[in-house]
GROMACS .gro file of C-alpha atoms in nm:
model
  376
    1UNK     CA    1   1.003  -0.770   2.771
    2UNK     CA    2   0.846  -0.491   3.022
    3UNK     CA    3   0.625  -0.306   2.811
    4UNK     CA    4   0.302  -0.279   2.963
    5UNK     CA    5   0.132  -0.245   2.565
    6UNK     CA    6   0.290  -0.580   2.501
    7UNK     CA    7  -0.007  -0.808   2.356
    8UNK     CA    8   0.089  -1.203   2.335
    9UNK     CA    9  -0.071  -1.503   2.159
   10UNK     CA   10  -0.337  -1.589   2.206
   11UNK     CA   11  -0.536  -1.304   2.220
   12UNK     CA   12  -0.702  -1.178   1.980
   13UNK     CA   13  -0.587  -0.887   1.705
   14UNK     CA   14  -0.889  -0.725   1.526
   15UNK     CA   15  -0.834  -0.591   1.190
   16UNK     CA   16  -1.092  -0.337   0.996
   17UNK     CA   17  -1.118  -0.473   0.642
   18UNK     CA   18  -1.171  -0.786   0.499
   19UNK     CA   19  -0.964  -0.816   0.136
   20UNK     CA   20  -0.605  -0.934   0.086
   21UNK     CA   21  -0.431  -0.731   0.341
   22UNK     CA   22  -0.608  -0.830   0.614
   23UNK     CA   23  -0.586  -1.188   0.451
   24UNK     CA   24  -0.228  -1.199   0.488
   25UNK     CA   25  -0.203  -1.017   0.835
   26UNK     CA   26  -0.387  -1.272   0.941
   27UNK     CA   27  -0.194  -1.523   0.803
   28UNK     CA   28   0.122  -1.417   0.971
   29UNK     CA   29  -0.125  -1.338   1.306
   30UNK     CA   30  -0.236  -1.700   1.321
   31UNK     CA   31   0.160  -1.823   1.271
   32UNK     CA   32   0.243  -1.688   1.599
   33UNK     CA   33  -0.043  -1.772   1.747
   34UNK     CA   34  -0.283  -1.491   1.778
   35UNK     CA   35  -0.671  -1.534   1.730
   36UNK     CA   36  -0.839  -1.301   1.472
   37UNK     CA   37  -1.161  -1.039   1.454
   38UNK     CA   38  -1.239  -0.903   1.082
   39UNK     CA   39  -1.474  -0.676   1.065
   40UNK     CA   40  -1.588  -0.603   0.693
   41UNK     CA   41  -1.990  -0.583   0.510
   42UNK     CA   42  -1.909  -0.829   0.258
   43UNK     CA   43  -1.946  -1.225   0.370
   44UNK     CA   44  -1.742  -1.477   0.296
   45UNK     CA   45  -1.427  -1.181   0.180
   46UNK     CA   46  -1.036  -1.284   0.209
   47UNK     CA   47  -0.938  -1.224   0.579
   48UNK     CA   48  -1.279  -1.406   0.737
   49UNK     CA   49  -1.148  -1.713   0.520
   50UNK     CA   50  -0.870  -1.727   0.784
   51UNK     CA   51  -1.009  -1.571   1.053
   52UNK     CA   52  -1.131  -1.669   1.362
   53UNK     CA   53  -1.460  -1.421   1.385
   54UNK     CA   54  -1.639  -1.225   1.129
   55UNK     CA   55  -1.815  -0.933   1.222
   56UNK     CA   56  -1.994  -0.822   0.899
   57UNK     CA   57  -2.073  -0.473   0.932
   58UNK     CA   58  -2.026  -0.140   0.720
   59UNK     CA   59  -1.708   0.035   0.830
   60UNK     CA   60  -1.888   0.316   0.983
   61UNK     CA   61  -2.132   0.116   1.180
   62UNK     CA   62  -2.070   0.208   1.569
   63UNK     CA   63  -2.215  -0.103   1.687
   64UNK     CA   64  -2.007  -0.318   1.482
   65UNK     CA   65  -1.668  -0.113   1.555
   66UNK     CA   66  -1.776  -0.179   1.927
   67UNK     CA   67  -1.831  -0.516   1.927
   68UNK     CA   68  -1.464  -0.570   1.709
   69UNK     CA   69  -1.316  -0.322   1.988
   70UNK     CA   70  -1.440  -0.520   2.280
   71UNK     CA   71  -1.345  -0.861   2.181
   72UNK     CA   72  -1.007  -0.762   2.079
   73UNK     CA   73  -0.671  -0.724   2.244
   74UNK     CA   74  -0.560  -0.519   2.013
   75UNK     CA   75  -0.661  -0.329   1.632
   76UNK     CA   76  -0.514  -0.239   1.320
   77UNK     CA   77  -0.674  -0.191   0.957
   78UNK     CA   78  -0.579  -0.283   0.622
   79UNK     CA   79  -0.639   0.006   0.417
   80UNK     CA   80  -0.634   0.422   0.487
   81UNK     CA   81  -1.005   0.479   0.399
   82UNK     CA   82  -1.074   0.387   0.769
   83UNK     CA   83  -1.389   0.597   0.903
   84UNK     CA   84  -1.259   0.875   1.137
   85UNK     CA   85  -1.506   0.858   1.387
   86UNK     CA   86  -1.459   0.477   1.409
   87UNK     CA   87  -1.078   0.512   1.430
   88UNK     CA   88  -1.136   0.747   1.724
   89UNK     CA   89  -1.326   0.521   1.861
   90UNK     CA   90  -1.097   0.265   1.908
   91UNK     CA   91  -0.787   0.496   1.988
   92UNK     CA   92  -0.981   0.592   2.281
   93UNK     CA   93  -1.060   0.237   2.432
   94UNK     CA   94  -0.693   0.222   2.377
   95UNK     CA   95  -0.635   0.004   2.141
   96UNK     CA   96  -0.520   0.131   1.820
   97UNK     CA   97  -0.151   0.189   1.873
   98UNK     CA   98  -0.101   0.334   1.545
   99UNK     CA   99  -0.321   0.626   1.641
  100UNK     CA  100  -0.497   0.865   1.392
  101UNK     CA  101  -0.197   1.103   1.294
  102UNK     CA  102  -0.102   0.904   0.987
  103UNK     CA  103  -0.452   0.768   0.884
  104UNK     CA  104  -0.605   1.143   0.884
  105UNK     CA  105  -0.272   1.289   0.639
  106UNK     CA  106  -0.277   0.971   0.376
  107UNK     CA  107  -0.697   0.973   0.383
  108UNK     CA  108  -0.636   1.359   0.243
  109UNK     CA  109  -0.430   1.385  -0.072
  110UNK     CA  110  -0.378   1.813   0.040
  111UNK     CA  111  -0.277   1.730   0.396
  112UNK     CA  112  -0.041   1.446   0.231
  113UNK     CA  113   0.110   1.670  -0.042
  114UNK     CA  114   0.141   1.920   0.232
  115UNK     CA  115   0.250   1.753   0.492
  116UNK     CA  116   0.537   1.652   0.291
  117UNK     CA  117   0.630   1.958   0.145
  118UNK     CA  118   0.614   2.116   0.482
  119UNK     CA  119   0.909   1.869   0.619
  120UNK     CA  120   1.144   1.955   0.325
  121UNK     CA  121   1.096   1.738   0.066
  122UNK     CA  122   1.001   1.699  -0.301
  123UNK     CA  123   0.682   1.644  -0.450
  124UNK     CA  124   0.561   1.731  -0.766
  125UNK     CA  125   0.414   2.083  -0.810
  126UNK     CA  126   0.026   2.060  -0.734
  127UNK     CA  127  -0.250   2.289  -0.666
  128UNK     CA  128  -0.599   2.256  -0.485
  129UNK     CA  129  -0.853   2.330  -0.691
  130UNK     CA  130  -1.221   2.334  -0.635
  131UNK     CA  131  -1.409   2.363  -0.898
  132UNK     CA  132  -1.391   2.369  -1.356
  133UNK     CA  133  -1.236   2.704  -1.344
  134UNK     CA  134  -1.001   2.684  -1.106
  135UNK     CA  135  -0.873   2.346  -1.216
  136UNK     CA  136  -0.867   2.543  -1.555
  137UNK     CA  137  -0.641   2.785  -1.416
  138UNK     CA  138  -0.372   2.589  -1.267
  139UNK     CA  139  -0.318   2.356  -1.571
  140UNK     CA  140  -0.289   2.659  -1.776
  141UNK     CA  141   0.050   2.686  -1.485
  142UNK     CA  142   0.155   2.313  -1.517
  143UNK     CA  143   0.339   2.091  -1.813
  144UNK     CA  144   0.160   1.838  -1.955
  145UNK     CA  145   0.140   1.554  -1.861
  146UNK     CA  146  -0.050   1.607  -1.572
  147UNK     CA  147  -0.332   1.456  -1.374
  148UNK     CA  148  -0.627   1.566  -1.152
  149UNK     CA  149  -0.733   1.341  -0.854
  150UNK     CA  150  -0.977   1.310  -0.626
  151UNK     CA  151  -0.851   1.443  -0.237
  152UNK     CA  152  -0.975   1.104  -0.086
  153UNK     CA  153  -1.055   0.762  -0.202
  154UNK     CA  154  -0.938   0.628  -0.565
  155UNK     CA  155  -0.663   0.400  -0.587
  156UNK     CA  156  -0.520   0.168  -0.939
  157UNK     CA  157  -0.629   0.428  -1.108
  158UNK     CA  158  -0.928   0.486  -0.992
  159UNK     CA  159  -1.083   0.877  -0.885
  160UNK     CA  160  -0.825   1.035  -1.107
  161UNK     CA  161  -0.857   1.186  -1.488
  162UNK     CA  162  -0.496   1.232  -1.667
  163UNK     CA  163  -0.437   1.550  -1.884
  164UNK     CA  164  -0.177   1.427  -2.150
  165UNK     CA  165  -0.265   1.726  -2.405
  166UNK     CA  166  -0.473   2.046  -2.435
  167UNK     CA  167  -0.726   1.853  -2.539
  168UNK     CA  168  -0.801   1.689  -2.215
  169UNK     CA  169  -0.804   1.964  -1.999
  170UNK     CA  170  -1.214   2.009  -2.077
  171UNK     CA  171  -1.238   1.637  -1.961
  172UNK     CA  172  -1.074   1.743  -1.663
  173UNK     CA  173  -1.253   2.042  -1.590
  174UNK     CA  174  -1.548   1.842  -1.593
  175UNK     CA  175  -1.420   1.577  -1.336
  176UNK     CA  176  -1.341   1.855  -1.113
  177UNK     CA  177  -1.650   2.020  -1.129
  178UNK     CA  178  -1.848   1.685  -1.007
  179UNK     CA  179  -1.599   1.652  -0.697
  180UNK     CA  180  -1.607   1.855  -0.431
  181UNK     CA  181  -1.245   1.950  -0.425
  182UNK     CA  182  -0.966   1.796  -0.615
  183UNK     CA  183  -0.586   1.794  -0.661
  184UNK     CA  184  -0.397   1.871  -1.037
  185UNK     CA  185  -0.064   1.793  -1.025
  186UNK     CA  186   0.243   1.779  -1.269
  187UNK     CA  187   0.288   1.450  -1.378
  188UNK     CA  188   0.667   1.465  -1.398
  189UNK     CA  189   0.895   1.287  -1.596
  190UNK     CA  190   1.101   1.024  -1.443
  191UNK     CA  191   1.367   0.762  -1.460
  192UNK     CA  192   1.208   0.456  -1.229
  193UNK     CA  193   0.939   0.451  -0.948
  194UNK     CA  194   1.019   0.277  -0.602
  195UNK     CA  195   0.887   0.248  -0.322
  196UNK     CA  196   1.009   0.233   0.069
  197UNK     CA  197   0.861  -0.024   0.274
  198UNK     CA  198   0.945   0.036   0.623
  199UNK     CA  199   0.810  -0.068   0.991
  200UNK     CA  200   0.811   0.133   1.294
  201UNK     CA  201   0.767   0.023   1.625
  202UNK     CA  202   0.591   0.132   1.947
  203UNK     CA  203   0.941   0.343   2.097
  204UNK     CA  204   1.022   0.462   1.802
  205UNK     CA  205   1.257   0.184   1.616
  206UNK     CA  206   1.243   0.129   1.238
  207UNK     CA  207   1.335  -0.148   1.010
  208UNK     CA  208   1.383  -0.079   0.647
  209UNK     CA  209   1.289  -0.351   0.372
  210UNK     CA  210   1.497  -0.400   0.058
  211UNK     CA  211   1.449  -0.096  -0.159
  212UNK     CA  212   1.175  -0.251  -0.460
  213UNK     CA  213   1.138  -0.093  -0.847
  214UNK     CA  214   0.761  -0.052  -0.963
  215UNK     CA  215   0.645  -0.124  -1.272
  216UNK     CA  216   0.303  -0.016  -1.350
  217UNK     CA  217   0.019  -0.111  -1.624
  218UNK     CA  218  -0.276   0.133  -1.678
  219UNK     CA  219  -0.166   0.299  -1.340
  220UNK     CA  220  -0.182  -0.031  -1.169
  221UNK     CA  221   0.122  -0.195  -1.011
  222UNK     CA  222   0.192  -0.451  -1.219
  223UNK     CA  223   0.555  -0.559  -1.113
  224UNK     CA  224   0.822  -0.503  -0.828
  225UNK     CA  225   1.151  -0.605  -0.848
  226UNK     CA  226   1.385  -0.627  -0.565
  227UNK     CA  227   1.686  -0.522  -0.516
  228UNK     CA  228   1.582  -0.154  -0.713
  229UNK     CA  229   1.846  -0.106  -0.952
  230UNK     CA  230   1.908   0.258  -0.831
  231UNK     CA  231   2.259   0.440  -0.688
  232UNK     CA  232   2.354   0.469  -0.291
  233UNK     CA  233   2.283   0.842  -0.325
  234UNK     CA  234   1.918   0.768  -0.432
  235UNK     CA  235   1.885   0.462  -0.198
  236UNK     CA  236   2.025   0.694   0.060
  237UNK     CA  237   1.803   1.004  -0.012
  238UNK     CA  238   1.494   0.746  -0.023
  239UNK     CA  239   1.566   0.622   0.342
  240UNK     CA  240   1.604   0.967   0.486
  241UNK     CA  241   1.302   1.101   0.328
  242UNK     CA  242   1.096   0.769   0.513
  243UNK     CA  243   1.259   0.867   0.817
  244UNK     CA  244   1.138   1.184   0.814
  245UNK     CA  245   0.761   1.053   0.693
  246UNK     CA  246   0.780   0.852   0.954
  247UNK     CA  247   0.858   1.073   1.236
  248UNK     CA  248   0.644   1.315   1.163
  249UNK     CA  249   0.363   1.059   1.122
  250UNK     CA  250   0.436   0.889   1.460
  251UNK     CA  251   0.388   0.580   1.261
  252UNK     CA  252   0.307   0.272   1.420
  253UNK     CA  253   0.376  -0.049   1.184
  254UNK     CA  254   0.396  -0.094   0.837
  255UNK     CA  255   0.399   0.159   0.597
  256UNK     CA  256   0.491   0.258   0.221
  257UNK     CA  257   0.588   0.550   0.043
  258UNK     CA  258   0.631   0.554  -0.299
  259UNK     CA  259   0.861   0.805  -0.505
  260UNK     CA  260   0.946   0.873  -0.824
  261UNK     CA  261   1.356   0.882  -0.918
  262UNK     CA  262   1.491   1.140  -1.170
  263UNK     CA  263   1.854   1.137  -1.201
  264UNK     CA  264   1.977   1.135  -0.847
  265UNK     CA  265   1.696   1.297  -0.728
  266UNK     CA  266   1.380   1.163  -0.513
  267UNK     CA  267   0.983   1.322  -0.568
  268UNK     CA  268   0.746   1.150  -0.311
  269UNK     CA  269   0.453   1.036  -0.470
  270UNK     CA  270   0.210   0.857  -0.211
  271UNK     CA  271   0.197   0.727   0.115
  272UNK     CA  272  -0.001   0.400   0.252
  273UNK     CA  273  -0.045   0.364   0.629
  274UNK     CA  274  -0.014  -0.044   0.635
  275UNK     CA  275   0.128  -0.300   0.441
  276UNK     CA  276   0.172  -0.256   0.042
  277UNK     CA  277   0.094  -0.424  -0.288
  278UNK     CA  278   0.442  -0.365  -0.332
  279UNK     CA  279   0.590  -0.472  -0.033
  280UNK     CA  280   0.480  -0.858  -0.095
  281UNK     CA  281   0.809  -0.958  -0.241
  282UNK     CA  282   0.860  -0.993   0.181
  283UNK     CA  283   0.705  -1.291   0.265
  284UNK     CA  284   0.911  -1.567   0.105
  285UNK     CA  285   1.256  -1.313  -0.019
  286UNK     CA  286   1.270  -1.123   0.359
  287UNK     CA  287   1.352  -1.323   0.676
  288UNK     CA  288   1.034  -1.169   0.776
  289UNK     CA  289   0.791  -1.021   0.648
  290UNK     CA  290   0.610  -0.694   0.610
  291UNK     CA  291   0.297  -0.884   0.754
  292UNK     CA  292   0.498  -1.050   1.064
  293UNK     CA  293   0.682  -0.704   1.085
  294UNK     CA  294   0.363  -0.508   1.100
  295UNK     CA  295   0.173  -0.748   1.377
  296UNK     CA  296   0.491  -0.679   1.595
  297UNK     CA  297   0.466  -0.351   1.584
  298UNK     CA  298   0.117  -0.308   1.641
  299UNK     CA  299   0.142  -0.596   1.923
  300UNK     CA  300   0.447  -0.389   2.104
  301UNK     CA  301   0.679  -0.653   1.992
  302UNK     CA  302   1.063  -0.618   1.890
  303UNK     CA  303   1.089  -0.568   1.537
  304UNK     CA  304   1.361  -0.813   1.365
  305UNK     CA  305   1.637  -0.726   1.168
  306UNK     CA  306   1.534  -0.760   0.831
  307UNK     CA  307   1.739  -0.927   0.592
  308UNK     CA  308   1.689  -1.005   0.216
  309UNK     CA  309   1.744  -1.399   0.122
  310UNK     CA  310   1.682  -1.351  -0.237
  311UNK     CA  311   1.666  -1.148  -0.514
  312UNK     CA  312   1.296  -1.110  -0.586
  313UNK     CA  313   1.025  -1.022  -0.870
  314UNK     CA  314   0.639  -1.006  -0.775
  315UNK     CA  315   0.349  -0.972  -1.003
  316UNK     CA  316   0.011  -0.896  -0.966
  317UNK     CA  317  -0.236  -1.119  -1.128
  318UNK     CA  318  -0.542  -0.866  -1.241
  319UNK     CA  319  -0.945  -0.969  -1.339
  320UNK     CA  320  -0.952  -1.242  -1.558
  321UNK     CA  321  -0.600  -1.318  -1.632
  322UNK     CA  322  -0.562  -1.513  -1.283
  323UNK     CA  323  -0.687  -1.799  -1.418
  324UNK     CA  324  -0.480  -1.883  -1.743
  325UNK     CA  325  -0.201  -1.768  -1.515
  326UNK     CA  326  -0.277  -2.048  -1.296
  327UNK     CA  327  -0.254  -2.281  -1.556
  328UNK     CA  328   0.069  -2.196  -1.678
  329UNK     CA  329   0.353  -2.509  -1.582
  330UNK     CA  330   0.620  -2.223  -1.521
  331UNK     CA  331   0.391  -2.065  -1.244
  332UNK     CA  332   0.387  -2.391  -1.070
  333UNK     CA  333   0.768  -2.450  -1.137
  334UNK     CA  334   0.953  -2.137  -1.026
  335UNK     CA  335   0.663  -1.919  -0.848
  336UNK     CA  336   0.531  -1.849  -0.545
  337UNK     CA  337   0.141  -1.847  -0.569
  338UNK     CA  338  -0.066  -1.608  -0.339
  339UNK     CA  339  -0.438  -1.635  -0.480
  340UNK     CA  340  -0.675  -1.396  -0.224
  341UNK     CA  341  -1.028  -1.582  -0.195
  342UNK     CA  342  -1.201  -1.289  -0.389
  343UNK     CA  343  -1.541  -1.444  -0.480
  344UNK     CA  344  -1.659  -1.200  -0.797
  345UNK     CA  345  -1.413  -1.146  -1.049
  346UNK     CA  346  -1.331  -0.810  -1.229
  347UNK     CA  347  -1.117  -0.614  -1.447
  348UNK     CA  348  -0.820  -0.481  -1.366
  349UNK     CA  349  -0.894  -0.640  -0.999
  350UNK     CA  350  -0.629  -0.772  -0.816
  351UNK     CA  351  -0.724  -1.143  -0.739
  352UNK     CA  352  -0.364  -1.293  -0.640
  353UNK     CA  353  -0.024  -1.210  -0.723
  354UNK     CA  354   0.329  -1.424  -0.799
  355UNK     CA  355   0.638  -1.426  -0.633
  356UNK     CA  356   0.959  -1.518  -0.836
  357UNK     CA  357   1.291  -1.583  -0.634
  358UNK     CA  358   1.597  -1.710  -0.716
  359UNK     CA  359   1.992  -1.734  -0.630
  360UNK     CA  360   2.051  -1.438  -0.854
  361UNK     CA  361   1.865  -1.160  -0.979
  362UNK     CA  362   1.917  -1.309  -1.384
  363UNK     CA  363   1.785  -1.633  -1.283
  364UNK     CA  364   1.459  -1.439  -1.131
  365UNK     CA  365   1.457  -1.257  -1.475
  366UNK     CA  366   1.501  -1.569  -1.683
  367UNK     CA  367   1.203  -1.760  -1.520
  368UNK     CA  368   0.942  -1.438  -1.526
  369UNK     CA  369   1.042  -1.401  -1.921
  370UNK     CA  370   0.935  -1.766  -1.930
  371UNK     CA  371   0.660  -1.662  -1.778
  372UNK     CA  372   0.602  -1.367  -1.979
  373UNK     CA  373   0.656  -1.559  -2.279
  374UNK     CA  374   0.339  -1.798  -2.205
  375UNK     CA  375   0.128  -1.536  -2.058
  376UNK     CA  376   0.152  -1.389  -2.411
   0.00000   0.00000   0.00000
């Protein structure tokens, strides 16, 4: 290897954020060898369980971004809601190799929608909208259902108010009015939602994992199944549109888009700079994972061919649930368990998740009804 931005065990790879992502980047970090930094305000959170240091600081605190920066070879973050000025911070030290391109278009839902549907592809039809009446006014344009969001921040379900009926739309004035600007979109009606989990590296190479299909609960993820039962046109459409995100992005590592299928047609929905709920199928169905894939790319590493070993089925385990999931003998007898370290438990919270693989995608099914069956 002759890049000069190659970064080698055992140095040490600083991550922003504390909670599962980080956990597992870490995880596949301290595999190979690398020493970890976490910097996140809440003691004793996911990734400091397996970390080596834990700075615990807000994520806007310029002292504690310095003192992550300076003892570390090399950062990354685990979630898009990184603080600009703190990400700028650390690009210029250089040492964030993903750069701020991609973090400053996901952390705005208008530069996201925008960006896409300035490099050619389909998104839903949305409007910006600033306060009640002009949220009024475009769902008076748009088919119900449709939904109003937040421009930054929310996720699961969270910063968003869905307009299902007329009746709703006062609801969603209101929500609008308390934000200081907002997006209403159409929620439009489709066959299957996927998502693209792909890494890019530091010249430009990409690996693509397996195509998964979402299921969600509440506007949570609640399942992904991989292979995505979907056509080669839609697979093929789904891998071009990536390619473009991703050029245009300059990404750096991991990252997800998800998109909605209708017919043989793909709408991008979101984008996440970094590893994905959805992508976690990876670490025991993938020769490598979206973890090990991502600290490659961020270390200047080659990226490895990625191949899928199994067919694959991963669910979430929300709030309260985790625990009589845990006692369940099927978990135990045909699932992978991933439980996070999360110390307070609460709803709709994601506190693990479970990995079903198998020779064949029926004999995944079989054992997640089983599954199913008891969690009922």
């Amino acid at each position: 290897m002759t890049n000069n931005n190659v970064i080698l065990p055992p140095k040490t790879i600083g991550i922003i954020g504390g909670g599962q992502l980080g956990r597992m980047m870490a995880i596949s970090a301290k595999y190979m060898g690398y020493r970890i930094a976490v910097l996140d305000p809440t003691s004793d959170c996911p990734a400091s369980q397996v970390a080596d240091e834990h700075i615990v600081s807000s994520y806007d605190d310029e002292e504690g971004i310095r003192q992550l920066t300076d003892m570390s070879a090399v950062v990354t973050y685990e979630f898009e809601n990184v603080d600009a000025d703190a990400a700028e911070l650390v690009k210029q030290q250089g040492k964030l190799p993903q750069g701020t391109d991609a973090l400053e278009v996901t952390q705005n839902r208008q530069k996201e929608k925008s960006t896409v549907d300035e490099s050619g592809l389909p998104v839903p039809p949305f409007f910006i909208v600033t306060n009640a009446q002009e949220c009024k006014t475009a769902l008076e344009d748009m088919r119900f259902p449709a939904v109003v969001k937040t421009l930054s921040g929310g996720y699961d379900g969270k910063g968003q108010q869905k307009v299902t009926a007329e009746e709703d739309v006062p609801e969603a004035c209101t929500f609008a009015e308390e934000h200081d600007s907002c997006i209403a979109e159409e929620w439009i009606s489709f066959d299957k939602e996927i998502s693209v989990v792909f890494t890019r590296g530091q010249s430009g190479d990409i690996t693509y994992f397996p195509i998964g299909e979402n299921e969600h609960k509440e506007q949570i993820l609640y399942k992904t199944t991989v292979p995505a039962s979907i056509s080669e046109t839609v697979h093929r459409k789904a891998i071009e549109a990536a390619a473009i995100i991703a050029e245009k992005l300059n990404v750096v590592g991991t990252f997800a888009v998800e998109m909605f299928v209708k017919d043989d047609s793909v709408y991008i929905n979101e984008m996440a700079p970094r590893p994905h709920n959805s992508g976690h199928y990876t670490i025991e169905a993938c020769n490598v994972s979206q973890f090990q894939q991502h600290i490659r790319a961020v270390c200047g590493l080659p990226l490895m061919p990625v191949r899928l070993l199994n067919p694959a089925v991963m669910i979430n385990l929300l709030g309260e649930e985790t625990h009589p999931a845990l006692a369940q003998s099927s978990v135990w007898e045909h699932a992978f368990v991933h439980v996070y370290g999360k110390e307070t438990v609460k709803p709709k919270r994601k506190m693990g998740h479970l990995t079903f693989t198998g020779e064949s995608s029926a004999e995944v099914s079989r054992n997640v009804a089983v599954y199913q069956e008891e969690e009922t």
